[in-house]
Short mmCIF file of C-alpha atoms in Angstrom, two decimals:
data_model
loop_
_atom_site.label_atom_id
_atom_site.label_comp_id
_atom_site.label_asym_id
_atom_site.label_seq_id
_atom_site.Cartn_x
_atom_site.Cartn_y
_atom_site.Cartn_z
CA MET A 1 105.91 94.57 106.98
CA PHE A 2 107.07 91.11 107.27
CA ASP A 3 108.28 92.39 111.11
CA THR A 4 108.13 89.09 112.74
CA LEU A 5 109.71 87.61 109.89
CA GLY A 6 112.46 89.79 109.32
CA SER A 7 113.31 89.85 112.76
CA GLY A 8 113.57 86.49 113.14
CA PHE A 9 115.55 85.95 109.98
CA ARG A 10 118.48 88.74 111.71
CA THR A 11 118.38 86.46 114.57
CA VAL A 12 119.62 83.08 112.58
CA LEU A 13 121.98 85.35 111.31
CA ASN A 14 123.27 86.49 114.75
CA LYS A 15 123.73 82.58 115.38
CA ILE A 16 126.48 81.82 113.03
CA ARG A 17 128.14 85.72 113.61
CA PHE A 18 130.95 84.40 115.21
CA SER A 19 131.61 81.02 114.35
CA ASP A 20 132.38 79.28 110.87
CA ASP A 21 131.91 75.49 111.27
CA SER A 22 129.33 72.90 110.79
CA LYS A 23 127.67 73.09 114.39
CA ALA A 24 127.19 77.16 113.86
CA LEU A 25 125.56 76.19 110.58
CA ASP A 26 123.31 73.54 111.69
CA LYS A 27 122.28 75.54 114.98
CA ALA A 28 121.16 78.92 112.21
CA LEU A 29 119.42 76.87 110.19
CA ASP A 30 117.79 75.04 112.93
CA GLU A 31 116.96 78.63 114.34
CA LEU A 32 115.29 79.32 110.90
CA LYS A 33 113.15 76.47 110.47
CA LYS A 34 111.50 77.64 113.74
CA THR A 35 111.04 81.08 112.38
CA LEU A 36 109.66 79.95 109.49
CA LEU A 37 107.13 77.82 110.89
CA LYS A 38 105.99 80.00 113.62
CA ASN A 39 105.59 82.51 111.30
CA ASP A 40 103.30 80.44 109.35
CA VAL A 41 104.98 79.61 106.57
CA TYR A 42 103.87 75.72 105.21
CA HIS A 43 105.65 73.01 106.28
CA LYS A 44 107.14 72.04 102.81
CA THR A 45 107.88 75.39 101.76
CA THR A 46 109.79 75.69 104.63
CA LYS A 47 111.56 72.32 104.08
CA GLU A 48 112.48 73.81 100.27
CA ILE A 49 114.17 76.65 101.83
CA LEU A 50 116.07 75.07 104.65
CA SER A 51 117.52 71.86 101.80
CA GLN A 52 118.58 74.95 99.37
CA THR A 53 120.15 77.16 102.25
CA LYS A 54 122.00 74.34 103.19
CA ASP A 55 122.80 72.95 99.59
CA TYR A 56 124.81 76.60 98.99
CA PHE A 57 127.38 74.81 101.83
CA LYS A 58 128.42 71.90 100.14
CA THR A 59 130.65 74.51 97.71
CA ASN A 60 131.21 77.74 99.99
CA PRO A 61 132.52 78.14 103.06
CA ILE A 62 130.12 78.59 106.20
CA GLY A 63 130.22 82.27 107.40
CA LYS A 64 127.52 85.08 108.20
CA GLU A 65 127.42 86.90 104.96
CA ASN A 66 127.64 83.51 103.05
CA PHE A 67 124.68 82.25 105.03
CA LEU A 68 122.73 85.61 104.35
CA LYS A 69 123.69 85.31 100.33
CA ALA A 70 122.79 81.20 101.13
CA LEU A 71 119.05 82.21 102.37
CA SER A 72 118.18 85.37 99.89
CA LEU A 73 118.80 82.75 96.93
CA SER A 74 116.43 80.38 98.61
CA LEU A 75 114.22 82.69 99.10
CA GLU A 76 114.07 84.25 95.24
CA SER A 77 113.79 80.50 94.32
CA ILE A 78 110.79 80.58 96.30
CA LEU A 79 109.09 83.64 95.61
CA LYS A 80 110.01 83.93 91.79
CA THR A 81 107.95 81.73 90.10
CA ASN A 82 107.79 83.78 86.54
CA LEU A 83 108.42 87.40 86.05
CA ASN A 84 104.94 88.82 85.83
CA TYR A 85 104.62 91.42 88.66
CA GLY A 86 102.89 94.28 88.80
CA PHE A 87 100.13 95.28 86.09
CA SER A 88 100.04 94.11 82.45
CA TYR A 89 98.41 95.43 79.61
CA SER A 90 96.35 93.44 76.76
CA SER A 91 97.22 94.71 73.57
CA VAL A 92 93.71 95.52 72.63
CA PRO A 93 92.55 98.54 74.73
CA PRO A 94 90.44 97.99 77.39
CA THR A 95 92.54 95.68 79.41
CA CYS A 96 89.92 94.20 81.56
CA VAL A 97 90.62 92.65 85.74
CA LEU A 98 88.43 90.75 87.67
CA MET A 99 89.11 91.16 91.36
CA THR A 100 88.04 87.86 93.29
CA GLY A 101 88.01 86.89 96.67
CA LEU A 102 86.41 86.64 100.16
CA GLN A 103 84.48 89.13 102.29
CA GLY A 104 86.37 90.82 104.52
CA SER A 105 89.51 90.71 102.29
CA GLY A 106 89.54 94.38 101.61
CA LYS A 107 88.82 93.47 97.48
CA THR A 108 86.65 96.68 96.92
CA THR A 109 88.92 99.05 98.71
CA THR A 110 92.34 97.57 96.58
CA SER A 111 90.12 97.63 93.69
CA ALA A 112 90.13 101.31 94.69
CA LYS A 113 94.23 101.25 95.49
CA LEU A 114 95.20 99.79 92.18
CA ALA A 115 93.08 102.72 90.05
CA LEU A 116 94.89 105.58 92.09
CA TYR A 117 98.16 103.18 90.87
CA LEU A 118 96.95 102.90 87.16
CA LYS A 119 95.97 106.47 87.42
CA GLY A 120 99.16 107.46 88.11
CA LYS A 121 100.55 105.50 85.11
CA ASN A 122 98.63 108.05 83.08
CA LYS A 123 95.79 105.34 82.71
CA LYS A 124 92.15 106.53 82.30
CA VAL A 125 90.55 103.48 84.49
CA LEU A 126 86.69 102.80 85.40
CA LEU A 127 86.24 100.63 88.31
CA VAL A 128 82.71 98.38 87.63
CA PRO A 129 80.71 97.67 90.56
CA CYS A 130 79.70 93.93 90.30
CA ASP A 131 79.35 92.90 94.01
CA LEU A 132 75.61 93.39 94.07
CA GLN A 133 75.35 90.76 97.51
CA ARG A 134 77.56 93.07 99.87
CA LEU A 135 74.53 96.42 100.21
CA ALA A 136 77.36 98.85 100.86
CA ALA A 137 80.10 97.45 98.19
CA VAL A 138 78.33 100.01 95.64
CA THR A 139 78.23 103.02 97.76
CA GLN A 140 82.11 101.78 99.27
CA LEU A 141 83.22 101.82 95.71
CA LYS A 142 81.42 105.05 94.69
CA THR A 143 83.05 107.09 97.95
CA LEU A 144 86.42 105.79 96.97
CA GLY A 145 86.55 106.76 93.16
CA GLU A 146 85.07 110.24 94.04
CA SER A 147 88.15 110.25 96.98
CA ILE A 148 90.74 109.75 94.14
CA GLU A 149 88.78 111.14 90.97
CA VAL A 150 87.92 108.14 89.01
CA ASP A 151 84.81 107.13 87.14
CA VAL A 152 82.87 104.57 88.40
CA PHE A 153 80.32 102.53 86.87
CA ASN A 154 76.60 103.48 87.55
CA SER A 155 73.75 100.68 86.51
CA GLU A 156 70.53 100.24 87.84
CA SER A 157 70.70 96.73 87.48
CA LYS A 158 70.41 94.37 90.30
CA LYS A 159 72.50 91.99 87.93
CA PRO A 160 75.87 91.55 88.08
CA LEU A 161 76.09 90.26 84.60
CA GLU A 162 73.41 92.83 83.55
CA VAL A 163 76.12 95.30 85.26
CA ALA A 164 79.06 93.51 83.39
CA LYS A 165 77.72 93.68 79.94
CA GLU A 166 76.84 97.62 80.31
CA ALA A 167 80.08 98.68 81.67
CA LEU A 168 81.87 97.15 78.43
CA LYS A 169 79.86 98.89 75.98
CA LEU A 170 81.28 101.97 78.09
CA GLY A 171 84.71 100.47 78.44
CA LYS A 172 86.18 101.52 74.77
CA ASN A 173 86.21 105.08 76.16
CA TYR A 174 88.88 103.71 79.09
CA ASP A 175 92.19 102.36 78.90
CA VAL A 176 91.66 100.03 82.09
CA LEU A 177 88.04 98.57 83.47
CA ILE A 178 88.48 96.89 87.25
CA PHE A 179 85.79 94.82 87.85
CA ASP A 180 84.83 94.41 91.83
CA THR A 181 82.89 90.82 92.17
CA ALA A 182 81.46 89.77 94.90
CA GLY A 183 82.82 87.67 97.85
CA ARG A 184 81.48 85.73 100.42
CA LEU A 185 82.20 84.21 103.93
CA ALA A 186 82.91 80.69 102.83
CA ILE A 187 83.35 79.45 99.15
CA ASP A 188 80.34 77.88 97.35
CA GLU A 189 79.10 77.01 94.01
CA ALA A 190 76.70 80.39 93.53
CA LEU A 191 79.34 82.20 94.03
CA MET A 192 82.33 80.21 91.81
CA ASP A 193 79.05 80.08 89.27
CA GLU A 194 78.88 84.13 89.34
CA LEU A 195 82.29 84.60 89.21
CA ASP A 196 82.54 81.98 85.70
CA SER A 197 79.38 83.43 84.01
CA ILE A 198 81.22 87.47 84.39
CA LYS A 199 84.45 85.89 83.16
CA LYS A 200 82.70 84.19 79.98
CA LEU A 201 81.45 87.64 79.11
CA VAL A 202 83.89 89.78 80.42
CA LYS A 203 87.41 87.66 78.75
CA PRO A 204 89.50 89.23 81.62
CA HIS A 205 93.29 90.18 80.50
CA ASP A 206 94.22 88.79 84.32
CA ILE A 207 92.09 87.58 87.72
CA PHE A 208 93.39 89.05 90.83
CA TYR A 209 92.91 86.77 94.04
CA VAL A 210 92.41 89.40 96.75
CA ALA A 211 93.62 87.76 100.19
CA ASP A 212 94.14 88.84 103.83
CA SER A 213 97.88 88.33 105.00
CA LEU A 214 96.54 87.73 108.41
CA SER A 215 94.35 84.80 106.73
CA GLY A 216 97.53 82.28 106.93
CA GLN A 217 97.51 78.75 105.35
CA ASP A 218 93.67 79.55 105.14
CA GLY A 219 94.49 81.85 102.62
CA VAL A 220 96.79 79.85 100.51
CA ARG A 221 93.63 77.16 100.61
CA SER A 222 90.91 79.78 99.09
CA ALA A 223 93.21 81.02 96.83
CA ASP A 224 94.34 77.75 95.27
CA THR A 225 90.41 76.80 95.23
CA PHE A 226 89.96 79.95 93.30
CA ASN A 227 92.43 78.87 90.89
CA GLN A 228 90.81 75.51 90.17
CA LYS A 229 87.61 76.54 89.66
CA VAL A 230 88.30 79.91 87.67
CA GLY A 231 91.70 80.37 87.39
CA ILE A 232 93.66 83.16 88.72
CA THR A 233 96.84 84.79 87.16
CA GLY A 234 98.05 87.15 90.47
CA VAL A 235 97.31 87.47 93.73
CA ILE A 236 97.34 91.01 95.54
CA LEU A 237 97.87 90.50 99.54
CA THR A 238 95.94 92.80 101.64
CA LYS A 239 96.54 94.35 105.76
CA PHE A 240 100.48 93.59 105.59
CA ASP A 241 100.65 96.32 107.41
CA SER A 242 98.94 94.70 110.33
CA ASP A 243 100.37 92.08 112.79
CA SER A 244 101.01 89.83 109.81
CA LYS A 245 103.72 87.30 110.49
CA GLY A 246 104.68 87.45 106.71
CA GLY A 247 104.25 83.48 106.26
CA ILE A 248 101.73 83.77 103.59
CA ALA A 249 103.52 85.63 101.18
CA LEU A 250 106.36 83.03 100.86
CA SER A 251 103.97 79.91 100.92
CA ILE A 252 101.36 81.39 98.65
CA ALA A 253 103.80 81.68 95.56
CA TYR A 254 105.23 78.05 96.14
CA GLN A 255 102.28 76.01 96.96
CA ILE A 256 99.95 77.31 93.97
CA GLY A 257 102.57 78.66 91.45
CA VAL A 258 100.53 81.81 91.00
CA PRO A 259 102.80 84.76 91.64
CA LEU A 260 102.45 87.55 94.04
CA ARG A 261 101.34 91.05 91.83
CA PHE A 262 100.76 93.44 94.39
CA ILE A 263 100.72 94.02 98.39
CA GLY A 264 98.56 96.35 100.38
CA VAL A 265 101.19 98.09 103.33
CA GLY A 266 98.36 99.90 104.30
CA GLU A 267 94.97 101.18 104.83
CA LYS A 268 95.53 104.69 102.80
CA LEU A 269 94.69 104.25 99.15
CA PRO A 270 98.26 105.37 98.05
CA ASP A 271 99.35 102.12 100.03
CA LEU A 272 99.69 99.48 97.17
CA GLU A 273 103.08 98.41 96.17
CA VAL A 274 103.95 95.72 93.11
CA PHE A 275 105.66 92.78 94.50
CA LEU A 276 108.97 92.34 93.38
CA PRO A 277 110.99 89.38 95.06
CA ASP A 278 114.72 91.16 94.91
CA ARG A 279 113.11 94.45 96.73
CA ILE A 280 110.97 92.18 99.57
CA ILE A 281 113.94 90.44 100.10
CA SER A 282 116.01 93.37 100.89
CA ARG A 283 113.73 94.75 103.36
CA LEU A 284 113.43 91.32 105.26
CA MET A 285 117.33 91.21 105.66
CA GLY A 286 116.94 94.44 107.10
CA ALA A 287 118.29 96.61 103.65
CA GLY A 288 115.47 98.39 102.61
CA ASP A 289 114.14 99.43 99.60
CA ILE A 290 115.62 102.43 98.51
CA GLN A 291 114.58 101.58 95.12
CA THR A 292 110.53 101.71 95.88
CA LEU A 293 110.83 104.63 98.06
CA ALA A 294 112.51 106.69 95.20
CA GLU A 295 109.72 105.65 92.64
CA LYS A 296 107.36 106.72 95.21
CA THR A 297 108.78 110.20 96.18
CA ALA A 298 109.62 110.93 91.92
CA SER A 299 106.03 110.62 91.34
CA VAL A 300 104.63 113.55 94.21
CA MET A 301 107.86 115.92 94.50
CA SER A 302 108.77 118.54 91.69
CA ASP A 303 112.17 118.68 89.92
CA LYS A 304 112.64 122.70 91.91
CA GLU A 305 112.26 120.15 95.27
CA VAL A 306 113.98 117.39 94.76
CA LYS A 307 117.23 120.09 94.18
CA ASP A 308 116.59 121.88 97.05
CA ILE A 309 116.19 118.60 99.42
CA GLN A 310 119.43 117.63 97.74
CA LYS A 311 121.45 120.98 98.75
CA LYS A 312 119.73 120.59 102.34
CA ILE A 313 120.36 117.16 103.07
CA LYS A 314 124.10 118.01 102.01
CA LYS A 315 124.32 120.92 104.43
CA GLY A 316 122.54 118.96 107.32
CA ASN A 317 119.68 122.31 107.14
CA PHE A 318 116.34 121.35 108.35
CA THR A 319 113.12 123.99 108.66
CA ILE A 320 110.08 123.68 110.00
CA GLU A 321 108.58 124.79 106.54
CA ASP A 322 110.50 121.74 105.33
CA PHE A 323 109.10 119.65 108.25
CA ILE A 324 105.46 120.33 107.05
CA ALA A 325 106.19 120.24 103.43
CA GLN A 326 107.75 116.55 103.67
CA ILE A 327 104.71 115.40 105.90
CA GLU A 328 102.17 116.95 103.27
CA ASN A 329 104.84 114.68 100.83
CA VAL A 330 104.74 111.84 102.68
CA LYS A 331 100.72 112.04 103.24
CA LYS A 332 100.88 111.26 99.26
CA ILE A 333 103.45 108.17 99.43
CA GLY A 334 101.94 105.97 101.99
CA SER A 335 101.45 105.19 105.14
CA MET A 336 104.89 106.15 108.02
CA SER A 337 105.00 102.53 108.58
CA SER A 338 105.98 101.40 105.13
CA ILE A 339 108.16 104.34 104.37
CA MET A 340 109.98 103.54 107.39
CA GLY A 341 110.44 100.09 106.20
CA MET A 342 111.82 101.12 102.64
CA ILE A 343 114.98 103.03 104.79
CA PRO A 344 118.17 100.89 105.71
CA GLY A 345 118.24 100.34 109.11
CA LEU A 346 114.79 101.77 109.84
CA GLY A 347 112.46 98.60 109.06
CA ASN A 348 112.46 97.45 112.81
CA VAL A 349 110.74 101.27 113.72
CA ALA A 350 108.44 100.92 110.95
CA SER A 351 105.74 98.76 113.74
CA GLY A 352 105.64 101.37 115.91
CA LEU A 353 104.92 104.13 113.39
CA LYS A 354 101.84 101.64 112.10
CA ASN A 355 98.97 103.20 113.36
CA MET A 356 100.37 107.08 112.63
CA ASP A 357 97.65 108.72 110.43
CA PHE A 358 98.85 112.54 108.74
CA ASP A 359 95.68 113.19 108.38
CA ASN A 360 94.28 112.33 111.56
CA SER A 361 96.86 113.22 113.92
CA GLU A 362 96.20 114.89 117.04
CA GLU A 363 99.87 115.97 116.64
CA ILE A 364 100.87 116.81 113.28
CA LYS A 365 97.09 119.62 113.40
CA ASN A 366 98.96 120.88 115.98
CA ILE A 367 102.54 121.54 114.10
CA LYS A 368 100.04 122.65 111.23
CA CYS A 369 98.29 125.69 113.45
CA MET A 370 101.86 126.49 115.19
CA VAL A 371 103.13 127.28 112.08
CA ASN A 372 100.49 128.69 110.86
CA SER A 373 100.59 131.26 113.74
CA MET A 374 104.38 131.95 113.08
CA THR A 375 105.83 134.37 111.00
CA LYS A 376 108.15 133.66 108.19
CA LYS A 377 111.47 134.74 110.14
CA GLU A 378 110.33 132.13 113.13
CA ARG A 379 109.35 129.22 110.50
CA LEU A 380 113.15 129.77 109.40
CA ASP A 381 115.02 130.14 112.67
CA PRO A 382 112.91 127.94 115.51
CA SER A 383 115.95 129.29 117.93
CA ILE A 384 114.63 132.77 118.40
CA LEU A 385 111.37 131.35 119.70
CA ASN A 386 111.89 132.55 123.22
CA GLY A 387 108.92 132.51 125.92
CA SER A 388 107.30 135.68 125.01
CA ARG A 389 107.23 134.45 121.15
CA ARG A 390 105.64 131.35 121.84
CA LYS A 391 103.00 132.90 124.17
CA ARG A 392 102.08 134.82 121.35
CA ILE A 393 101.91 131.79 118.90
CA ALA A 394 99.91 129.68 121.41
CA LYS A 395 97.36 132.44 121.88
CA GLY A 396 96.99 132.79 117.80
CA SER A 397 96.82 129.03 117.33
CA GLY A 398 94.51 128.47 120.03
CA LEU A 399 97.01 125.89 121.70
CA GLU A 400 98.95 125.76 125.67
CA VAL A 401 102.46 126.47 125.46
CA SER A 402 103.34 123.08 126.61
CA ASP A 403 101.29 122.45 122.87
CA ILE A 404 103.98 124.49 121.19
CA ASN A 405 107.23 123.44 123.34
CA ARG A 406 106.03 119.50 122.55
CA ALA A 407 105.62 120.51 119.09
CA LEU A 408 109.48 122.40 118.49
CA LYS A 409 110.80 119.00 120.35
CA GLN A 410 109.54 116.88 117.55
CA PHE A 411 111.00 118.77 115.07
CA ASP A 412 113.89 119.50 116.78
CA MET A 413 114.12 115.39 116.86
CA ALA A 414 113.27 115.41 113.04
CA ALA A 415 116.01 118.18 112.04
CA LYS A 416 118.49 116.13 113.95
CA MET A 417 117.77 112.74 111.96
CA ALA A 418 117.69 114.44 109.30
CA LYS A 419 121.53 115.56 110.18
CA GLN A 420 122.60 112.42 110.72
CA PHE A 421 120.63 110.85 107.55
CA SER A 422 122.55 113.16 105.77
CA GLY A 423 126.25 111.54 106.29
CA LYS A 424 124.81 108.39 105.50
CA LYS A 425 125.56 106.39 102.20
CA GLY A 426 121.92 105.59 102.15
CA ALA A 427 120.78 109.32 101.80
CA SER A 428 122.93 109.51 99.41
CA ASP A 429 122.07 107.21 96.55
CA PHE A 430 118.05 107.95 97.42
CA MET A 431 118.64 111.47 96.32
CA SER A 432 120.86 110.75 93.22
CA MET A 433 118.58 108.11 92.20
CA LEU A 434 115.49 110.86 92.54
CA GLY A 435 117.39 112.99 90.55
CA GLN A 436 118.37 110.57 88.25
CA MET A 437 114.38 109.83 87.77
CA LYS A 438 113.08 112.86 87.40
CA ALA A 439 115.36 113.77 84.86
CA GLN A 440 114.55 111.08 82.72
CA LYS A 441 110.74 111.88 83.02
CA ARG A 442 111.88 115.19 81.59
#
């Protein structure tokens, strides 16, 4: 997420590393301008960021640390349209939400992601399929709903307004109703009329516009049109795990004055994050986002697991059983690229892992087959795996000895990384934070 933009910012900082004069500042600002425009940041947004960054040095000395602080403050100013981030609830349940956007933006999948996010907050959610224009939309929503065990409203009606009306009658039994409305390949009057009718009927607490992060300035213009026609209260950006340049995130908040509420950071349904400017800026600057990672991890790990891992991180111990257990936990948290982007210093590794799929990866399947053919003693101490043991494991798992050797090599690398990470302040802070979160939940 924000790979090219974050990389560009780090390049800018290097321009001022060894100098503290006005000439170095001008070079850094020029490089910053190029980086922002290259990453699809709107020219007026770029101008504002440059102006605020430069103004900081009217009262502060020039230097790398101050440039980092000045840039962070200007980005905060751009992104903080108001304090309404994430999900908010109406005072009288159920909370009704309209999901709007153009066809292909990921609106239906995002509806399911949002439902899963709310389910994790112990909310009872009903997904309402009002997209009757796209033939597969209703089926897709039902399939997604089943996969996360969230109810999907079923209606025989062929009219979106009727479906919405029927769902409202059932709505008193739920905390949140999410209406997945129809999109088009382009904005047209029919689409807006339909949305306006549903809006008047449902009286939604929030209207989210789902924008494809690859759409650049076109996405900003479309969001602005939806805002003018039906009024939107927030934007959800999808596909931030792709080759998105990231500029739309800075531009959309500044240009239309509507807050980014969530971002989709992967294809998996757990890959939805609340857009919190402070944390996003931290990732952009390469400082990671331990707070979000701890929150996600705390939701899928038991108290015992947290305590056990705390002990093992301190000792630098890491067994094959730990390896498999953490793979299972990671699957619940989200995509590998989104996780790596939250760890300080590892953001640049994330792009290389964006296509890693823990469910379908051949390597992960081989590792699981290998572990299932190992004895308890072998799992706890892989160093005893000599040639004959490896042959036995290969035969029992249906793999080649070369597959076993490769899997063990991957485990060794993971074990070394865990040992190195155990001595870093980031790991200590993370585990301490995780322990506190689990204690607060009791």
